[in-house]
Amino acid sequence: MTLYHFGNCVALIYVPYYLTYKYSGLSEYGAFWKCIQAGMIYMFTQLCKMLVLATFFPDNDADIGSDLLGEFLKATVDIADLVGLYFVLSGIPGKGHSKVLTAGIGWATAEVILSRALLLWVGARGAEFDWKYIQKCLESNIFLIQHISSATLIWLWSRHDLKTNLKPIVTALLIFTAYKGLMLDILLKVLMTGPWMMLVIKALVTLATGGFTLTIYAGLAQAIGIF
């Protein structure tokens, strides 16, 4: 039973990533090694973030409500993720959709391997079933959408042919992406919701952000004819 639970968790995490890669057409562009490179940049970025957090914020156990300024400054470090994604996109040739999908999938896959593989191996193989591992698996799929949206926003922000009236919207969405984790933590702390409702709220916010991003991207793509 424990092995069956572990297999379900692994499938729930990695099958959506595989299907996204397979049916997005990235295999036709030979994007596998570019995804690997994106994962390497992700690891380097996380190492830099850990060094900054350990140097300037050695006490990471403080409650959100007790030190809001400190939590805000720690959340600011997440801007490094956007910088890392920018460098990933800069090193990927090709059309817009292949660039953002390669960067987003590579980044998200590296994150899910580093943050979920050991957790599932140690926890999901335990003697007792626990819903928290299913929740972590579903959250990983939310992260996939989130990182593809972030890569798309960075690509849009770097375009010189983006309409002037859309530039502030894209910039605002990027800022929201960087601080979304902190804002959701504060919201969920105020609402005092359960883990399943927390997951639903995170999914809805991520889908809304992705929807806005897709709308802007589709408008620009049709305008410049990259479809």
Tab-separated table of C-alpha atoms in Angstrom:
chain	number	residue	atom	x	y	z
A	1	MET	CA	0.000	0.000	0.000
A	2	THR	CA	2.804	2.434	0.847
A	3	LEU	CA	4.523	1.731	-2.480
A	4	TYR	CA	1.192	2.247	-4.273
A	5	HIS	CA	0.739	5.597	-2.497
A	6	PHE	CA	4.286	6.608	-3.400
A	7	GLY	CA	3.691	5.681	-7.055
A	8	ASN	CA	0.488	7.702	-7.143
A	9	CYS	CA	2.273	10.742	-5.728
A	10	VAL	CA	5.134	10.464	-8.221
A	11	ALA	CA	2.688	10.129	-11.123
A	12	LEU	CA	0.618	13.048	-9.884
A	13	ILE	CA	3.697	15.268	-9.843
A	14	TYR	CA	5.739	14.249	-12.863
A	15	VAL	CA	3.187	13.035	-15.429
A	16	PRO	CA	1.728	16.564	-15.997
A	17	TYR	CA	5.284	17.856	-16.499
A	18	TYR	CA	6.045	15.116	-19.003
A	19	LEU	CA	2.786	15.620	-20.887
A	20	THR	CA	3.326	19.379	-21.006
A	21	TYR	CA	6.787	18.866	-22.497
A	22	LYS	CA	5.647	16.186	-24.933
A	23	TYR	CA	2.514	17.843	-26.303
A	24	SER	CA	3.768	21.431	-26.313
A	25	GLY	CA	6.023	20.578	-29.255
A	26	LEU	CA	9.277	21.244	-27.405
A	27	SER	CA	10.657	17.846	-28.373
A	28	GLU	CA	10.580	18.986	-32.002
A	29	TYR	CA	12.871	21.915	-31.104
A	30	GLY	CA	15.410	19.723	-29.310
A	31	ALA	CA	14.746	21.653	-26.127
A	32	PHE	CA	15.741	18.899	-23.695
A	33	TRP	CA	19.241	20.211	-23.025
A	34	LYS	CA	17.945	23.761	-22.786
A	35	CYS	CA	15.601	22.541	-20.045
A	36	ILE	CA	18.616	21.006	-18.319
A	37	GLN	CA	20.454	24.333	-18.571
A	38	ALA	CA	17.417	26.102	-17.120
A	39	GLY	CA	17.512	23.652	-14.215
A	40	MET	CA	21.197	24.374	-13.621
A	41	ILE	CA	20.545	28.105	-13.544
A	42	TYR	CA	17.685	27.444	-11.131
A	43	MET	CA	20.035	25.615	-8.753
A	44	PHE	CA	22.611	28.406	-8.929
A	45	THR	CA	19.895	30.997	-8.286
A	46	GLN	CA	18.606	29.119	-5.247
A	47	LEU	CA	22.143	28.824	-3.880
A	48	CYS	CA	22.583	32.594	-4.182
A	49	LYS	CA	19.223	33.159	-2.476
A	50	MET	CA	20.143	30.849	0.389
A	51	LEU	CA	23.437	32.667	0.894
A	52	VAL	CA	21.663	36.036	1.011
A	53	LEU	CA	18.966	34.770	3.385
A	54	ALA	CA	21.512	33.086	5.662
A	55	THR	CA	23.647	36.247	5.743
A	56	PHE	CA	21.004	38.913	6.266
A	57	PHE	CA	18.077	36.926	7.691
A	58	PRO	CA	19.575	34.172	9.861
A	59	ASP	CA	16.350	33.810	11.881
A	60	ASN	CA	13.769	32.475	9.406
A	61	ASP	CA	11.374	31.080	12.017
A	62	ALA	CA	9.650	34.349	12.897
A	63	ASP	CA	5.880	34.520	12.501
A	64	ILE	CA	4.590	36.575	9.562
A	65	GLY	CA	2.491	38.833	11.728
A	66	SER	CA	5.322	39.605	14.149
A	67	ASP	CA	7.817	40.922	11.592
A	68	LEU	CA	6.054	42.004	8.431
A	69	LEU	CA	8.951	44.204	7.267
A	70	GLY	CA	11.400	41.345	7.650
A	71	GLU	CA	9.133	39.008	5.705
A	72	PHE	CA	8.766	41.629	2.982
A	73	LEU	CA	12.543	41.959	2.682
A	74	LYS	CA	12.929	38.191	2.553
A	75	ALA	CA	10.260	38.021	-0.150
A	76	THR	CA	12.220	40.635	-2.102
A	77	VAL	CA	14.987	38.057	-2.479
A	78	ASP	CA	12.587	36.081	-4.703
A	79	ILE	CA	13.194	38.700	-7.394
A	80	ALA	CA	16.362	36.682	-8.031
A	81	ASP	CA	14.088	34.015	-9.554
A	82	LEU	CA	12.896	36.522	-12.145
A	83	VAL	CA	16.488	37.505	-12.882
A	84	GLY	CA	17.430	33.844	-13.265
A	85	LEU	CA	14.524	33.242	-15.642
A	86	TYR	CA	15.600	36.279	-17.657
A	87	PHE	CA	19.055	34.766	-18.167
A	88	VAL	CA	17.463	31.445	-19.109
A	89	LEU	CA	15.307	33.130	-21.739
A	90	SER	CA	18.295	35.069	-23.060
A	91	GLY	CA	20.122	31.824	-23.770
A	92	ILE	CA	17.290	30.100	-25.622
A	93	PRO	CA	16.952	30.707	-29.377
A	94	GLY	CA	13.714	30.313	-31.275
A	95	LYS	CA	10.178	31.612	-31.249
A	96	GLY	CA	8.411	33.100	-28.261
A	97	HIS	CA	6.292	30.080	-27.322
A	98	SER	CA	9.261	27.691	-27.398
A	99	LYS	CA	11.399	30.068	-25.330
A	100	VAL	CA	8.862	30.587	-22.549
A	101	LEU	CA	7.831	26.920	-22.417
A	102	THR	CA	11.427	25.709	-22.318
A	103	ALA	CA	12.372	28.177	-19.595
A	104	GLY	CA	9.211	27.596	-17.568
A	105	ILE	CA	9.235	23.790	-17.774
A	106	GLY	CA	12.965	23.524	-17.124
A	107	TRP	CA	12.755	25.863	-14.131
A	108	ALA	CA	9.660	24.177	-12.690
A	109	THR	CA	11.069	20.669	-13.184
A	110	ALA	CA	14.276	21.548	-11.356
A	111	GLU	CA	12.246	23.008	-8.504
A	112	VAL	CA	9.941	20.004	-8.191
A	113	ILE	CA	12.848	17.538	-8.248
A	114	LEU	CA	14.822	19.394	-5.603
A	115	SER	CA	11.881	20.227	-3.362
A	116	ARG	CA	9.617	17.185	-3.734
A	117	ALA	CA	11.697	14.096	-4.596
A	118	LEU	CA	13.260	13.621	-1.163
A	119	LEU	CA	10.017	14.584	0.577
A	120	LEU	CA	8.087	11.884	-1.260
A	121	TRP	CA	10.801	9.260	-0.904
A	122	VAL	CA	11.009	9.760	2.854
A	123	GLY	CA	7.382	10.652	3.616
A	124	ALA	CA	5.062	9.070	1.049
A	125	ARG	CA	6.686	5.665	1.583
A	126	GLY	CA	5.817	5.787	5.278
A	127	ALA	CA	3.581	3.322	7.002
A	128	GLU	CA	0.647	5.733	7.327
A	129	PHE	CA	-1.260	7.481	4.555
A	130	ASP	CA	-1.266	11.271	4.782
A	131	TRP	CA	-3.188	13.690	2.553
A	132	LYS	CA	-0.435	16.303	2.830
A	133	TYR	CA	1.615	14.483	0.193
A	134	ILE	CA	-1.276	14.580	-2.263
A	135	GLN	CA	-1.599	18.296	-1.516
A	136	LYS	CA	2.115	18.808	-2.166
A	137	CYS	CA	1.780	16.989	-5.480
A	138	LEU	CA	-1.153	19.136	-6.568
A	139	GLU	CA	0.732	22.246	-5.474
A	140	SER	CA	3.608	21.214	-7.752
A	141	ASN	CA	1.243	21.350	-10.736
A	142	ILE	CA	0.255	24.861	-9.680
A	143	PHE	CA	3.949	25.767	-9.654
A	144	LEU	CA	4.259	24.562	-13.252
A	145	ILE	CA	1.608	27.049	-14.388
A	146	GLN	CA	3.134	29.745	-12.220
A	147	HIS	CA	6.651	29.380	-13.659
A	148	ILE	CA	5.462	29.263	-17.267
A	149	SER	CA	3.453	32.434	-16.586
A	150	SER	CA	6.488	34.093	-14.997
A	151	ALA	CA	8.667	33.197	-17.982
A	152	THR	CA	6.014	34.603	-20.326
A	153	LEU	CA	5.809	37.851	-18.362
A	154	ILE	CA	9.587	38.265	-18.457
A	155	TRP	CA	9.595	37.617	-22.197
A	156	LEU	CA	6.835	40.196	-22.680
A	157	TRP	CA	8.618	42.716	-20.458
A	158	SER	CA	11.811	42.372	-22.520
A	159	ARG	CA	10.024	42.970	-25.841
A	160	HIS	CA	10.499	46.372	-27.423
A	161	ASP	CA	7.336	45.986	-29.513
A	162	LEU	CA	5.049	45.596	-26.496
A	163	LYS	CA	2.402	48.312	-26.477
A	164	THR	CA	3.143	51.188	-24.128
A	165	ASN	CA	-0.146	50.827	-22.285
A	166	LEU	CA	0.598	47.152	-21.569
A	167	LYS	CA	4.070	47.735	-20.133
A	168	PRO	CA	2.813	48.883	-16.685
A	169	ILE	CA	0.425	45.903	-16.526
A	170	VAL	CA	3.218	43.425	-17.277
A	171	THR	CA	5.494	45.146	-14.748
A	172	ALA	CA	2.750	45.042	-12.097
A	173	LEU	CA	2.167	41.331	-12.765
A	174	LEU	CA	5.894	40.658	-12.405
A	175	ILE	CA	5.977	42.482	-9.070
A	176	PHE	CA	2.894	40.579	-7.966
A	177	THR	CA	4.584	37.319	-8.973
A	178	ALA	CA	7.614	38.122	-6.831
A	179	TYR	CA	5.520	38.928	-3.746
A	180	LYS	CA	2.616	36.545	-4.364
A	181	GLY	CA	3.859	34.015	-1.836
A	182	LEU	CA	4.005	36.599	0.956
A	183	MET	CA	0.615	38.085	0.088
A	184	LEU	CA	-1.029	34.656	-0.026
A	185	ASP	CA	0.540	33.693	3.305
A	186	ILE	CA	-0.858	36.850	4.888
A	187	LEU	CA	-4.289	36.293	3.321
A	188	LEU	CA	-4.448	32.673	4.374
A	189	LYS	CA	-3.316	33.560	7.892
A	190	VAL	CA	-6.117	36.118	8.158
A	191	LEU	CA	-8.728	33.734	6.751
A	192	MET	CA	-7.393	30.816	8.824
A	193	THR	CA	-8.403	28.354	6.123
A	194	GLY	CA	-7.643	24.652	5.984
A	195	PRO	CA	-4.987	23.123	3.707
A	196	TRP	CA	-7.436	22.196	0.935
A	197	MET	CA	-8.934	25.689	0.801
A	198	MET	CA	-5.416	27.105	0.787
A	199	LEU	CA	-4.652	24.952	-2.229
A	200	VAL	CA	-7.803	26.114	-4.018
A	201	ILE	CA	-6.990	29.783	-3.377
A	202	LYS	CA	-3.439	29.343	-4.656
A	203	ALA	CA	-4.764	27.594	-7.760
A	204	LEU	CA	-7.333	30.303	-8.481
A	205	VAL	CA	-4.799	33.116	-8.059
A	206	THR	CA	-2.279	31.325	-10.271
A	207	LEU	CA	-4.886	30.622	-12.952
A	208	ALA	CA	-6.028	34.242	-12.898
A	209	THR	CA	-2.457	35.484	-13.285
A	210	GLY	CA	-1.843	32.958	-16.048
A	211	GLY	CA	-5.042	33.994	-17.799
A	212	PHE	CA	-4.067	37.666	-17.846
A	213	THR	CA	-0.590	36.740	-19.042
A	214	LEU	CA	-1.925	34.497	-21.819
A	215	THR	CA	-4.276	37.233	-23.013
A	216	ILE	CA	-1.435	39.750	-23.308
A	217	TYR	CA	0.854	37.200	-24.947
A	218	ALA	CA	-1.793	36.110	-27.471
A	219	GLY	CA	-2.429	39.742	-28.466
A	220	LEU	CA	1.272	40.407	-29.042
A	221	ALA	CA	1.812	37.080	-30.809
A	222	GLN	CA	-0.988	37.784	-33.290
A	223	ALA	CA	0.270	41.302	-33.849
A	224	ILE	CA	3.807	40.221	-34.757
A	225	GLY	CA	2.767	36.905	-36.334
A	226	ILE	CA	4.737	34.409	-34.251
A	227	PHE	CA	1.988	31.784	-34.119
